Coordinates of C-alpha atoms in Angstrom, one line a residue:
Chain A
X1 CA 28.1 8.0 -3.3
X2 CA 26.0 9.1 -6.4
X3 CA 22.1 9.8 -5.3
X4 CA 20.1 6.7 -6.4
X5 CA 17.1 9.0 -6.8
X6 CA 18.2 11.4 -9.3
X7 CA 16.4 12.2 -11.5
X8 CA 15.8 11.0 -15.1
X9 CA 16.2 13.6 -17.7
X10 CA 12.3 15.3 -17.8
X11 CA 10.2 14.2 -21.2
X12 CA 8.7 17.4 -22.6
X13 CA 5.4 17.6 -21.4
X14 CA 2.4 18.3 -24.1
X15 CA 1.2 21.9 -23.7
X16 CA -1.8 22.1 -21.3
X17 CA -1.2 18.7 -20.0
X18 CA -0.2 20.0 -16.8
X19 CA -2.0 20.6 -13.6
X20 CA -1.8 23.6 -12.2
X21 CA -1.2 24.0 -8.3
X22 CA -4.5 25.0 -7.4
X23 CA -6.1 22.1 -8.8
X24 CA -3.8 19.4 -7.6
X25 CA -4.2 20.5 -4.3
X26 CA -8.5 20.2 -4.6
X27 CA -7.8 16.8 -6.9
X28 CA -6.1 15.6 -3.3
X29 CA -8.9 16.9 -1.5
X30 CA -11.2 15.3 -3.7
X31 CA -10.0 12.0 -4.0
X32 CA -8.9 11.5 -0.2
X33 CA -12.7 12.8 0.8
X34 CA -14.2 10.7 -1.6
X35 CA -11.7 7.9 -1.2
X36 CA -13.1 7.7 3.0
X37 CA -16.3 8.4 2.2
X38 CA -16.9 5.4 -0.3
X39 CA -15.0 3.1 2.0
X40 CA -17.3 4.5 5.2
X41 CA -20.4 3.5 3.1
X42 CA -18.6 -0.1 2.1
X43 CA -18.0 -1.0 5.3
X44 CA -21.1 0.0 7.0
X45 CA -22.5 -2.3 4.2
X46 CA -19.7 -5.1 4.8
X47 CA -20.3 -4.7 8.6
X48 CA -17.7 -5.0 11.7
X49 CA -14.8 -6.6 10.2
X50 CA -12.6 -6.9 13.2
X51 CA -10.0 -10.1 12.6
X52 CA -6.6 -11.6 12.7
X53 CA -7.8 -13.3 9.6
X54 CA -6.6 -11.7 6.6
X55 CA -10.1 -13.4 4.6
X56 CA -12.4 -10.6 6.2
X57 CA -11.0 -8.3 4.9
X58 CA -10.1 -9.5 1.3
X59 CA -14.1 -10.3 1.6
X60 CA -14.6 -7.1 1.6
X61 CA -13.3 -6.3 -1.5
X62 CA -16.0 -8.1 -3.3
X63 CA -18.5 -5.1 -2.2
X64 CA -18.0 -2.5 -5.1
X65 CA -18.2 0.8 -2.6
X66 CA -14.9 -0.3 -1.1
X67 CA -13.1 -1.1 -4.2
X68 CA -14.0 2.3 -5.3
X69 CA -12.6 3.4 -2.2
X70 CA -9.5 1.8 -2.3
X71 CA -9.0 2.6 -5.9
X72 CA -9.5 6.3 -5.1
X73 CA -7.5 6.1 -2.2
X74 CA -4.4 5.0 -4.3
X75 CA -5.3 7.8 -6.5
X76 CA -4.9 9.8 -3.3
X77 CA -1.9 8.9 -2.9
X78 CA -0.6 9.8 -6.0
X79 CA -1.4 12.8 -6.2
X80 CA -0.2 13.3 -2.5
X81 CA 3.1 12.9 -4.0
X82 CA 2.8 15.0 -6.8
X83 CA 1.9 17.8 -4.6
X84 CA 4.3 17.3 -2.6
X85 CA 6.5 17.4 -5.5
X86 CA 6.1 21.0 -6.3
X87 CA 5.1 22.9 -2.7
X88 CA 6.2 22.6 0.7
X89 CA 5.1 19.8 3.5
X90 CA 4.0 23.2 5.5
X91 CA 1.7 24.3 2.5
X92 CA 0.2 20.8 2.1
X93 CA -0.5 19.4 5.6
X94 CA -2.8 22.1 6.5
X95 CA -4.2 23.2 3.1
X96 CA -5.2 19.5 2.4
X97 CA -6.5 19.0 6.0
X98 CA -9.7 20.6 4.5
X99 CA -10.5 17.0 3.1
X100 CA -11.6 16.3 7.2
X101 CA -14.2 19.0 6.4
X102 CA -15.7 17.4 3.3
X103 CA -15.6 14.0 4.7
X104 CA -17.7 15.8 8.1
X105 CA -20.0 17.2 5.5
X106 CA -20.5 14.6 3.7
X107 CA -21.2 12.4 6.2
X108 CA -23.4 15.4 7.8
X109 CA -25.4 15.7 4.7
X110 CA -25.3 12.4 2.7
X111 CA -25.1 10.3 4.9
X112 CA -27.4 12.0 7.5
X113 CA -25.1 11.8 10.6
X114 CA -25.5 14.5 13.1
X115 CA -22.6 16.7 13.6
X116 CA -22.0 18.6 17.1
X117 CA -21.5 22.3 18.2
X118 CA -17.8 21.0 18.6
X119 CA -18.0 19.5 14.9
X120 CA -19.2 22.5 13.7
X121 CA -16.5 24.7 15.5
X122 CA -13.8 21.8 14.4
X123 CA -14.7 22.4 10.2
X124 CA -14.8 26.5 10.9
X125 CA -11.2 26.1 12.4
X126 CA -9.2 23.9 10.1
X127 CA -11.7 25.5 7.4
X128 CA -9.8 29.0 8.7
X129 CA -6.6 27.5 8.9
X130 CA -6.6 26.2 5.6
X131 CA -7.7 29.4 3.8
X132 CA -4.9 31.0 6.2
X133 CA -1.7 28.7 5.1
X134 CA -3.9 28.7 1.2
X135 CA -2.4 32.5 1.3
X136 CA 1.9 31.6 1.4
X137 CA 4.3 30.8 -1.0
X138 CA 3.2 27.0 -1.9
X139 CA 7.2 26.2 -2.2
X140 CA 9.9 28.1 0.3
X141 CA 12.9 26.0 -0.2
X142 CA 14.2 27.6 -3.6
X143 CA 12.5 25.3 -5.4
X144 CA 8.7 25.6 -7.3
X145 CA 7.0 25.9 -9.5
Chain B
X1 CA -0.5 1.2 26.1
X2 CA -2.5 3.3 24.6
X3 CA 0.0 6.2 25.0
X4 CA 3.2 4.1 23.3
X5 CA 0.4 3.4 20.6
X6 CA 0.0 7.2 20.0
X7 CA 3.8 7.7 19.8
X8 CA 4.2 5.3 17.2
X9 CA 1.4 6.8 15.0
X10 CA 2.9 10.2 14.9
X11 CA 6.4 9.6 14.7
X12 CA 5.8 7.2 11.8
X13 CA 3.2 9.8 9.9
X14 CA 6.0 12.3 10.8
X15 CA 9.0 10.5 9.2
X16 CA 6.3 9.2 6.2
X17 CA 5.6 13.0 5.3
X18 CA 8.8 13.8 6.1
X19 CA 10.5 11.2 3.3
X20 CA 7.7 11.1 0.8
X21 CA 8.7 15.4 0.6
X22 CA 12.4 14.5 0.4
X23 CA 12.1 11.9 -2.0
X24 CA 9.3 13.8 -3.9
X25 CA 12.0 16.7 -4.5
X26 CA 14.9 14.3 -5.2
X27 CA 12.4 12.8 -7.9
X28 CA 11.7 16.4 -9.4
X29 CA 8.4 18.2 -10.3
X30 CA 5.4 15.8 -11.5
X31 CA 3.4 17.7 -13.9
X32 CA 2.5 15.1 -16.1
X33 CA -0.9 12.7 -15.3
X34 CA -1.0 10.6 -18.7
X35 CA -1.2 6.7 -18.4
X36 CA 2.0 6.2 -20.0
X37 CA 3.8 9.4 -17.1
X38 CA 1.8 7.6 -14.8
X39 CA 3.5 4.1 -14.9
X40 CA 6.8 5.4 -15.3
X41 CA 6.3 7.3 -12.3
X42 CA 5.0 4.4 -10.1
X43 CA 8.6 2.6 -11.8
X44 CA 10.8 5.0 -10.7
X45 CA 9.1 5.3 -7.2
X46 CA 9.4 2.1 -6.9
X47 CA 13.3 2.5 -7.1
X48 CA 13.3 5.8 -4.8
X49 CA 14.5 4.7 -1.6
X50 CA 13.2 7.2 0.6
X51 CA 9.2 6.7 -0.8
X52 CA 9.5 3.0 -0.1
X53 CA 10.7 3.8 3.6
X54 CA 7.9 6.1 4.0
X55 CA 5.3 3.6 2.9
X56 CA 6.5 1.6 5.4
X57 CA 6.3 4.2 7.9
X58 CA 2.7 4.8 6.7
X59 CA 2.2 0.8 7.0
X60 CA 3.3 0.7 10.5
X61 CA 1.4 3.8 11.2
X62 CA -2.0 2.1 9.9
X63 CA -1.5 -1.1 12.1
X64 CA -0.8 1.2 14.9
X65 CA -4.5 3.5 14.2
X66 CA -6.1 0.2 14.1
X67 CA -4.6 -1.5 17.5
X68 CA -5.4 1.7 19.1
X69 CA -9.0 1.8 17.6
X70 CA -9.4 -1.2 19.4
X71 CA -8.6 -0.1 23.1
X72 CA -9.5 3.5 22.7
X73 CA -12.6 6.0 21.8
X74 CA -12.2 7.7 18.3
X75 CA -12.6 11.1 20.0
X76 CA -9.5 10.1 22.1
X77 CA -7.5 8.6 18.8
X78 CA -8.0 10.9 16.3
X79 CA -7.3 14.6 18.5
X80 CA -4.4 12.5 19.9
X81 CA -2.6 11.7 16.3
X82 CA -3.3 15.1 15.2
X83 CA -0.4 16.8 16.9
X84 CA 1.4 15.6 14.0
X85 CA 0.7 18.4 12.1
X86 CA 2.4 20.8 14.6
X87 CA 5.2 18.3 14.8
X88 CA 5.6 17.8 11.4
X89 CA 5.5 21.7 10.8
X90 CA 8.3 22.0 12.9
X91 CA 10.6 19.4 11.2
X92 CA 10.0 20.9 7.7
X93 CA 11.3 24.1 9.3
X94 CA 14.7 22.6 11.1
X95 CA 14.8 19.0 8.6
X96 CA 13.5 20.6 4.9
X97 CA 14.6 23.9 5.2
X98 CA 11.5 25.5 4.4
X99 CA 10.6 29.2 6.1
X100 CA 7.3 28.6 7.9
X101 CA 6.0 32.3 8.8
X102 CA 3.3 33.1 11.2
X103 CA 0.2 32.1 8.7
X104 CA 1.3 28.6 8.4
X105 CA 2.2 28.4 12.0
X106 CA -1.5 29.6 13.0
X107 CA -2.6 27.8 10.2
X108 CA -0.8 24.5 11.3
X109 CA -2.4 25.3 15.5
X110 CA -5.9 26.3 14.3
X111 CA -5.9 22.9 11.9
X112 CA -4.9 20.8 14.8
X113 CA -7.6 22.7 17.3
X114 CA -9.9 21.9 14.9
X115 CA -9.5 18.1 14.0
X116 CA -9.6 18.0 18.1
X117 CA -13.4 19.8 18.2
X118 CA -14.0 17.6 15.2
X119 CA -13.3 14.4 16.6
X120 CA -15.4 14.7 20.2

């Protein structure tokens, strides 16, 4: 059975169009920390929206921090896949997982929410691990790029 | 309850990351972010059988994180999902092929430690 997914030929790509690693992986960072952040600030605004009524929740798309956050989180989500495109699930899970830190801060410093000694010790740690799996081979599996 | 609840978050993150990565490499290298790349990229995604399953993984997965956030803490939910990463890391190795050596594994355990601290 042929593989439906292959694979259209590549279009040529315009020099200096492309991403390189290092910044798609802080684009994901970006957009997923952003992405949460701007929907935490919606919500708090929209206020407990807890319903098996689907209109709640589309309500909440009339308050602008949420649509930004939903729109970012699709861009998230894109990019997600591009990464994952081009480097190993073992290179991104961890070295993305730094977008927990940057929501903690954010919320920590924007937002003014107190962070514990545990939060504290939680962003060094996957802060550490991320710099740690940040050092291999983005792509193992004889592919890369 | 709570516990079948945490089951079904990771395995469905598990098989999501899983597929979007196989599908992602059957689909070839994205290096291009134009409007126009962009649209044919959400068309052919569209068509790749192994994304779709994995955003209904990721759908069933969300439901899931919400029931739970309604009969548990979010210092109980969030440390409990996150051994998906160490699950996840183990499954590229055996399921992807791909060589994990001891920086990711420490890298993939001090992650999960940490969104545990984080979320109490």
């Amino acid at each position: 059975m042929p593989d439906s997914q292959a694979v259209e030929a590549p279009r040529p790509i315009k020099p200096g169009t492309s991403i390189p690693l290092f910044g798609l992986v802080l684009a994901v960072i970006a957009a997923n920390s952003a992405g949460n952040f701007a929907l935490r600030v919606g919500m708090q605004q929209v206020g407990r929206t807890v319903s098996l009524s689907p209109i709640p929740y589309l309500a909440a798309f009339l308050n602008g921090w949420v649509v930004a956050g939903v729109i970012l989180l699709i861009a998230w989500l894109i990019l997600q896949l591009s990464l994952l495109s081009r480097a190993d699930l073992g290179f991104v899970l961890p070295v993305t997982s730094m977008a927990n830190t940057i929501a903690a801060l954010l919320g920590a410093f924007v937002l003014l929410e107190p962070v514990s000694r545990s939060g504290w010790i939680g962003i060094g740690l996957i802060s550490i691990g991320a710099i740690l799996v940040g050092q291999t081979e983005s792509r193992t599996d004889g592919g890369g790029s | 309850m709570k516990w079948i609840l945490v089951a079904v978050i990771v395995a469905c993150n598990a098989c999501s990351d899983l597929l979007n990565t196989s599908g992602m490499r059957a689909h070839g290298e994205v290096h291009d972010f134009r409007p126009q790349a962009l649209r044919r990229l959400a068309a052919s995604l569209a068509r790749n059988p192994r994304i779709m399953l994995a955003m209904v993984a990721m759908t069933i997965a969300f439901f899931a994180l919400m029931a739970l956030l309604s009969i548990a803490k979010l210092s109980f939910a969030i440390p409990a999902t996150a051994a998906s990463y160490v699950i996840e890391i183990v499954l590229a190795k055996y399921l992807l092929r791909e060589q994990i050596n001891w920086r990711r594994w420490a890298g993939a355990v001090l992650v999960t430690a940490g969104v545990v601290f984080l979320a109490q």
